[in-house]
Short mmCIF file of C-alpha atoms and ligand atoms in Angstrom, two decimals:
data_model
loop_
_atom_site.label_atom_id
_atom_site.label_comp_id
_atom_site.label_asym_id
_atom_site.label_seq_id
_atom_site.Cartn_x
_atom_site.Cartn_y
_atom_site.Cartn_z
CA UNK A 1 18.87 -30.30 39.15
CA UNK A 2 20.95 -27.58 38.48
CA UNK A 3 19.65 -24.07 40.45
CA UNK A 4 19.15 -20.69 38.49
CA UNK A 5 21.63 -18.69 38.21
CA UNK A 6 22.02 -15.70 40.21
CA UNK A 7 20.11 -12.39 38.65
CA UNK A 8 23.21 -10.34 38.38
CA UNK A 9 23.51 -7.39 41.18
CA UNK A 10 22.16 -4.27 39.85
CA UNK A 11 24.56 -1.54 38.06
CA UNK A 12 23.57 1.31 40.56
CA UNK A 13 24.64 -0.87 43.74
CA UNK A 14 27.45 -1.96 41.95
CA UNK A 15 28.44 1.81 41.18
CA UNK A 16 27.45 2.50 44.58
CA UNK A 17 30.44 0.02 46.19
CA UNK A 18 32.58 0.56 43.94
CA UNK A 19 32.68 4.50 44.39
CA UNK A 20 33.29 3.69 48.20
CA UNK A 21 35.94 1.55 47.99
CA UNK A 22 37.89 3.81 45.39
CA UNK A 23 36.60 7.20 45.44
CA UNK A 24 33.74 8.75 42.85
CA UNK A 25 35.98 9.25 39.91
CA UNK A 26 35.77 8.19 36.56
CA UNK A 27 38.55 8.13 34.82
CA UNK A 28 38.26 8.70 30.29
CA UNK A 29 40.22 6.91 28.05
CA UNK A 30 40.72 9.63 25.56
CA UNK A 31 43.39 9.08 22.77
CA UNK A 32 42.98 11.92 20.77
CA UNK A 33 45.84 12.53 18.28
CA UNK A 34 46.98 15.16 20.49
CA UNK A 35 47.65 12.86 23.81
CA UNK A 36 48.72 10.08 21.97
CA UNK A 37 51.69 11.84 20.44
CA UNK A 38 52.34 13.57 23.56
CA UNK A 39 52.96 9.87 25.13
CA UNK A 40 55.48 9.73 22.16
CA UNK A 41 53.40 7.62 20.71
CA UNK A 42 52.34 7.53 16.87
CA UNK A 43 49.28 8.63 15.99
CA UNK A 44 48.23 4.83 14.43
CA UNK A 45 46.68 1.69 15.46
CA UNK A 46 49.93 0.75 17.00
CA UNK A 47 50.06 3.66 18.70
CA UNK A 48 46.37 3.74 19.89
CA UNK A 49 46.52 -0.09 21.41
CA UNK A 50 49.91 0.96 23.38
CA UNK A 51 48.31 4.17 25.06
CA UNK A 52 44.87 2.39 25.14
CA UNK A 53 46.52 -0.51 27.31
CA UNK A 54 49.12 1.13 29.26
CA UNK A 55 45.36 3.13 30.62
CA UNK A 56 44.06 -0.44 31.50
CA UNK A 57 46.88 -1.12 32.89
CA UNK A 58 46.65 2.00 35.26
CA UNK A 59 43.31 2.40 35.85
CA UNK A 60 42.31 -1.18 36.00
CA UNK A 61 41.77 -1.96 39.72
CA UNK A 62 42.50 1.68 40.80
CA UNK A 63 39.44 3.58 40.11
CA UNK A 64 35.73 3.46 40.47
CA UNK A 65 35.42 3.36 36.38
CA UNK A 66 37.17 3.61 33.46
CA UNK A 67 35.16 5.96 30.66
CA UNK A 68 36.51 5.04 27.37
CA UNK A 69 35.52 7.54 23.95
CA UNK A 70 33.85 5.32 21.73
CA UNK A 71 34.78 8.19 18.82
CA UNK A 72 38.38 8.01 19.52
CA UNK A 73 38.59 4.14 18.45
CA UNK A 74 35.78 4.57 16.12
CA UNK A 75 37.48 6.74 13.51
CA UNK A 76 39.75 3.96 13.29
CA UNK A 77 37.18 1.76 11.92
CA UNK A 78 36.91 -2.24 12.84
CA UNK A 79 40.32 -2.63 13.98
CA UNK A 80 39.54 0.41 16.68
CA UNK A 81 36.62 -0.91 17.18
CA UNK A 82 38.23 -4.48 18.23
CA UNK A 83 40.87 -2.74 20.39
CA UNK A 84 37.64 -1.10 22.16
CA UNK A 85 35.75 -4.33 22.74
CA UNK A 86 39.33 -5.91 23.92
CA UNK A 87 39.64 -2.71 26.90
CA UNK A 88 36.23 -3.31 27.94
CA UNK A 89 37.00 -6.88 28.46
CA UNK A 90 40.30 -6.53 30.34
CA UNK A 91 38.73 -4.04 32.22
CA UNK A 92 36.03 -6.12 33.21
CA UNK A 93 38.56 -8.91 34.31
CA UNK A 94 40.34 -6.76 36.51
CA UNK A 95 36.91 -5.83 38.44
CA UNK A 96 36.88 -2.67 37.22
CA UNK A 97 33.40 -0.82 36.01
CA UNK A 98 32.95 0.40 32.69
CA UNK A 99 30.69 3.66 31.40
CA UNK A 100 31.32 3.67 27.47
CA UNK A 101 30.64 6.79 26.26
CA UNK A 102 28.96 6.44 23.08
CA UNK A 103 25.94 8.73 23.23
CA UNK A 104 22.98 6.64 21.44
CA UNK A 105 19.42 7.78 21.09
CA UNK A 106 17.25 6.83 18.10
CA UNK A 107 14.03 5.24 17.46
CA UNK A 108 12.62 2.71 19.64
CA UNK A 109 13.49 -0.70 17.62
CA UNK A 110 16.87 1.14 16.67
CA UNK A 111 17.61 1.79 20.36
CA UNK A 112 16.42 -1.87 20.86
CA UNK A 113 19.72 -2.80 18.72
CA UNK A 114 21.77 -0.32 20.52
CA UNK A 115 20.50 -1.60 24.00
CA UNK A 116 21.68 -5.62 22.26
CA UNK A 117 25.23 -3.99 21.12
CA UNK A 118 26.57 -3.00 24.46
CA UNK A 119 23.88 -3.92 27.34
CA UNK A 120 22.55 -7.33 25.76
CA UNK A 121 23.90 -10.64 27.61
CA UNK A 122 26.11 -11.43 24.87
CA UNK A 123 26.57 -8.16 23.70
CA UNK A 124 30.00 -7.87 21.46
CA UNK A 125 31.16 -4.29 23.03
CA UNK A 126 29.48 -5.21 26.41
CA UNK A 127 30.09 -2.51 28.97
CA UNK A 128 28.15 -1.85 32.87
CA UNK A 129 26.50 1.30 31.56
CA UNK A 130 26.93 3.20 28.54
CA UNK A 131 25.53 6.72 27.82
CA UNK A 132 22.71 7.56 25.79
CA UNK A 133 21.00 10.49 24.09
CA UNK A 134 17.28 11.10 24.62
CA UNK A 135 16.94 13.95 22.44
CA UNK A 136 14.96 11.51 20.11
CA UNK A 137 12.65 11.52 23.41
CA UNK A 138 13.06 9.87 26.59
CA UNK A 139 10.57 7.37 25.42
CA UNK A 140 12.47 6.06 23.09
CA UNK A 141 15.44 4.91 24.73
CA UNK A 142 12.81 2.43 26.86
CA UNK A 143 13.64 -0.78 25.21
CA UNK A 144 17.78 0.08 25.84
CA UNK A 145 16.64 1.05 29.64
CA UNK A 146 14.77 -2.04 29.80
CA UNK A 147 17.28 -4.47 28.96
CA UNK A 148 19.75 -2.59 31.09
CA UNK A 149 17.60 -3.35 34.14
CA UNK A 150 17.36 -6.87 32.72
CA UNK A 151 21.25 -7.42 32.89
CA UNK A 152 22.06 -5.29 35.63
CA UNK A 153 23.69 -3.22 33.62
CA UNK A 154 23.62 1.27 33.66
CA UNK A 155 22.84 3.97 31.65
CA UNK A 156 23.77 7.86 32.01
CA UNK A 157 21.38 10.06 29.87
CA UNK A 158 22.57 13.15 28.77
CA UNK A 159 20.40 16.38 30.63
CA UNK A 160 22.85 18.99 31.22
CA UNK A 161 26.06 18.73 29.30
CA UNK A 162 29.18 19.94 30.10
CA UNK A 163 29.43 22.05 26.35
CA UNK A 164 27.80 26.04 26.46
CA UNK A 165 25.89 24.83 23.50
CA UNK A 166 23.45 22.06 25.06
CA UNK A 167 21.87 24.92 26.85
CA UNK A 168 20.11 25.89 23.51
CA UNK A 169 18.15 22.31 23.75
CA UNK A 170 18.41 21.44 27.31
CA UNK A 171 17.67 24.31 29.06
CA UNK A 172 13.97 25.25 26.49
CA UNK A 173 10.70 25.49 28.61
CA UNK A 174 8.39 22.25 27.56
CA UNK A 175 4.49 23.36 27.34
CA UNK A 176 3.74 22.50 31.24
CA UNK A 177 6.52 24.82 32.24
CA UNK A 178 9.37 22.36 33.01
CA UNK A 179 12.30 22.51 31.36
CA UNK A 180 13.70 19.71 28.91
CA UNK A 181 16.58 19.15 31.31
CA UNK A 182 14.36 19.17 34.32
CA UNK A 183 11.87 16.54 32.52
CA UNK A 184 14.60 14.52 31.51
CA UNK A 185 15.72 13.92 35.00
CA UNK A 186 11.78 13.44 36.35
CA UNK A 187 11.60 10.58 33.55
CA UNK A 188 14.80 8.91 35.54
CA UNK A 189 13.33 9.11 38.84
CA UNK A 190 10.51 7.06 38.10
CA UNK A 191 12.95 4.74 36.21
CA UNK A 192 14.76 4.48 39.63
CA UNK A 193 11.87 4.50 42.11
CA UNK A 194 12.22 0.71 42.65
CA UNK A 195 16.05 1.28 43.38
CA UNK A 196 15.19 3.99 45.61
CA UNK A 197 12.81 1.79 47.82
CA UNK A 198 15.27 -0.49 48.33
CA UNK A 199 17.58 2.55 49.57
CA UNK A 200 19.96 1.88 46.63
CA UNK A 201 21.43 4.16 44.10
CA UNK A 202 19.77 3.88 40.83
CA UNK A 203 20.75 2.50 37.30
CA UNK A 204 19.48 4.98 34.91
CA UNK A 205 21.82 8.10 36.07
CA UNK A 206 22.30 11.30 34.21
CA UNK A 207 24.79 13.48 32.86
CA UNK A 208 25.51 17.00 34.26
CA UNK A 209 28.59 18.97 33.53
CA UNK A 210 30.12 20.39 36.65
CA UNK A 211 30.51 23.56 34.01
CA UNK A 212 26.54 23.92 33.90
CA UNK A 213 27.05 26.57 37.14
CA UNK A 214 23.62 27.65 38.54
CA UNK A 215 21.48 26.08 35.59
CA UNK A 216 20.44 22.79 38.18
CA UNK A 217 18.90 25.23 40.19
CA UNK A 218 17.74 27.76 37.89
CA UNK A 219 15.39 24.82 35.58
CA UNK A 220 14.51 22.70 38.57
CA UNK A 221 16.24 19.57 37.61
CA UNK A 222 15.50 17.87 41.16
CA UNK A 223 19.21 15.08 41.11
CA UNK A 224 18.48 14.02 44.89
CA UNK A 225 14.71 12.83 43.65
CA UNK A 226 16.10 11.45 40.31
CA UNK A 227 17.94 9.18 42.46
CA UNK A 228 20.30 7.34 40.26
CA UNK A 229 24.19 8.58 39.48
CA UNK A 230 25.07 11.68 37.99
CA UNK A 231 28.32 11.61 35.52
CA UNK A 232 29.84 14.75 35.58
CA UNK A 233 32.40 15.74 33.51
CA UNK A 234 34.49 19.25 33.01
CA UNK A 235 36.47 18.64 36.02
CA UNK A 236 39.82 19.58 35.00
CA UNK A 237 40.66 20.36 31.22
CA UNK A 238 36.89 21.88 30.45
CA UNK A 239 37.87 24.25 33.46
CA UNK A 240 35.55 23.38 36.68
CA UNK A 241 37.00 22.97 39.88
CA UNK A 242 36.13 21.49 43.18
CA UNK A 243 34.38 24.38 43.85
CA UNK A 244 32.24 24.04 41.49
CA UNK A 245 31.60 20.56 41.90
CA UNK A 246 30.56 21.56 45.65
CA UNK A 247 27.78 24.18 44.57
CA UNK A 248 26.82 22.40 41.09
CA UNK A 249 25.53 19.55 42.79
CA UNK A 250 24.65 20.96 46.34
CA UNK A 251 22.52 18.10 47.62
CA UNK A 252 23.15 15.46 45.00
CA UNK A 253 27.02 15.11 46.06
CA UNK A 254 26.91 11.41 47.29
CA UNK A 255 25.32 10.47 43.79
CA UNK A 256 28.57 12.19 41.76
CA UNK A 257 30.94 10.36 39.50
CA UNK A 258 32.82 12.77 38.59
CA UNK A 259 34.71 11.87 35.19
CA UNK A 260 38.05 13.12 34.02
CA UNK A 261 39.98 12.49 30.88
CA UNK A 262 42.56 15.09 29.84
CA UNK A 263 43.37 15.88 33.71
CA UNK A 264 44.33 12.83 34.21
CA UNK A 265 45.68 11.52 30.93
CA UNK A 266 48.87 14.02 31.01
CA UNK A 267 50.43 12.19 33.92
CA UNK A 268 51.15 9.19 30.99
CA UNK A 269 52.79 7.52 29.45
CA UNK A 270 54.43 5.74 32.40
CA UNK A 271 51.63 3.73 34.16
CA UNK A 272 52.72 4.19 37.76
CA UNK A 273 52.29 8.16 37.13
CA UNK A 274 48.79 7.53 35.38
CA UNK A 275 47.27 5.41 38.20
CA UNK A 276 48.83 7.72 40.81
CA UNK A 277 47.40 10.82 39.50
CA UNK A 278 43.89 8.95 39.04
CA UNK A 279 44.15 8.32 42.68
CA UNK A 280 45.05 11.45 43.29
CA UNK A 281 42.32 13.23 41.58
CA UNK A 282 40.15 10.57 42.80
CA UNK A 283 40.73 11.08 46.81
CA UNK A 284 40.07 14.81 45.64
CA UNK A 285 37.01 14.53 44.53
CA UNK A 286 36.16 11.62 47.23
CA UNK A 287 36.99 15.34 49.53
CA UNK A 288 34.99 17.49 47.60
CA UNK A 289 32.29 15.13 47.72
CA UNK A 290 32.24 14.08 51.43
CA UNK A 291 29.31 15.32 53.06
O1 LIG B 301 28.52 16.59 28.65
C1 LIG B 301 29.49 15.91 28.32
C2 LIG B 301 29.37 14.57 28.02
C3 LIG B 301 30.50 13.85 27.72
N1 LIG B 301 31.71 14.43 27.68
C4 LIG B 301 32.87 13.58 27.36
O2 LIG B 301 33.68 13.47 28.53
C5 LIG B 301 35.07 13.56 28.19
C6 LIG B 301 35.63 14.82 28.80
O3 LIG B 301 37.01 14.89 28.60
P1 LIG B 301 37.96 15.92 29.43
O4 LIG B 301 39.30 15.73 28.80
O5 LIG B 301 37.94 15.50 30.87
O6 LIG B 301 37.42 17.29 29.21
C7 LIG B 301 35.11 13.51 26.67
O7 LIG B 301 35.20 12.16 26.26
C8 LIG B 301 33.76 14.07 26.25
O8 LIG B 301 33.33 13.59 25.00
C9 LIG B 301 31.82 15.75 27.99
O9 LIG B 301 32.93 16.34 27.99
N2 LIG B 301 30.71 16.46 28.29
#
């Protein structure tokens, strides 16, 4: 008789050891036309699979996670699309976490497919957390959080974002006085209240700019009770510093992944200076995150 499997170790302890061993930084793979030619690199699919792979290549086994743009191999159609799918795996097979940034939110049996495409067992573009948008309502994304908890996979929902103008739906008053950000992040805690018994980081994390400045504390959005990671990207090339990161997240700073793109994407093409400036930036933020 052959036993059952093992259920596969949740995303937020994975996140969790994996941000000790290397440092809470995630590093974006971000080929915008821009970067790619600065590699010296054509602005094609040719030139998209050589900077998307000399990033695996860097980032694989260096850092926490990798954070690859789903719209920067999306416009690209299916052959961008493929490339995607083919980082994710290599990624994966070089033990390296994966948060695919692809911002989904829509109906319940709509977010039910999006939950299949990218947290489902066999899921074609199958990363360990994607992010997702509950602007639709937090409700809604329940059958994607579901089956992330089912496969031990993640998911970082959008509450503060790193742009000035999410503050003109994030940071609105609901009708008991909360704000939308604020709720958002009360909806997570109770997602991660099991994960927080067992003394664990969550799986259902959040995303906060480290741009947002004082607008945590100013709409009570309570990250040390929400429990589960916080993505936080502007560090760098959006203009936050370490700084910021320190007073941003004042009390949350052992849940911070910090995520950088840009930053770190001008140290390419060659792949020794990528992965050396990811761990640079990485032991950085591992500083500014210390307690
Ligand atoms: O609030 C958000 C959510 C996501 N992003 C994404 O992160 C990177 C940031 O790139 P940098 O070069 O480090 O500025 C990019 O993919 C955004 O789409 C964000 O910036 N803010």
């Amino acid at each position: 008789m052959s036993a059952d499997p093992l259920p596969p170790l949740p995303f937020g302890a994975r996140l969790q050891a994996a941000m000790a061993e290397y440092g809470p930084l995630c590093a974006g793979i971000d080929p915008h036309r821009g970067l790619v030619e600065s590699w010296g690199l054509t602005y094609d699919l040719a030139g998209l699979e050589r900077f998307t792979m000399t990033c695996v290549e860097a980032f694989g086994g260096a850092v926490a996670a990798v954070k690859p743009q789903s719209a920067f191999f999306e416009v690209f159609g299916a052959k961008g699309v493929a490339l995607l799918e083919r980082a994710l795996t290599d990624l994966r097979d070089a033990g390296t976490l994966t948060v695919l940034d692809v911002k989904r939110g829509d109906i319940g049996t709509t977010a039910d497919a999006y939950g299949e495409a990218f947290l489902g067992t066999d899921a074609p573009a199958a990363a360990d957390a994607i992010t997702l948008s509950p602007y639709l309502g937090y409700g809604s994304l329940r059958p994607a959080i579901d089956l992330a908890h089912q496969t031990g996979r993640g998911v970082f929902v959008l509450a503060l974002t790193s742009n000035p103008e999410g503050a003109q739906v994030q940071h609105a008053r609901l009708a008991d006085g909360r704000s939308v950000a604020g709720a958002i992040a009360d909806d997570a805690a109770a997602d991660n209240a099991g994960a927080r018994s067992r003394g664990e980081l969550g799986s259902v994390g959040l995303v906060v700019g480290a741009t947002v400045g004082s607008a945590v504390a100013d709409l009570g959005v309570d990250l040390p009770a929400m429990g589960g990671p916080i993505l936080a990207p502007g560090l760098g090339a959006q203009g936050a510093t370490a700084a910021d990161v320190r007073s941003v997240f004042a009390g949350a700073l052992g849940q911070v992944l910090a995520s950088s793109s840009r930053d770190v994407l001008r140290a390419g093409p060659d792949v020794s200076s990528l992965r050396a400036r990811a761990r640079e930036v990485a032991t950085q933020v591992a500083d500014i995150t210390a307690a």
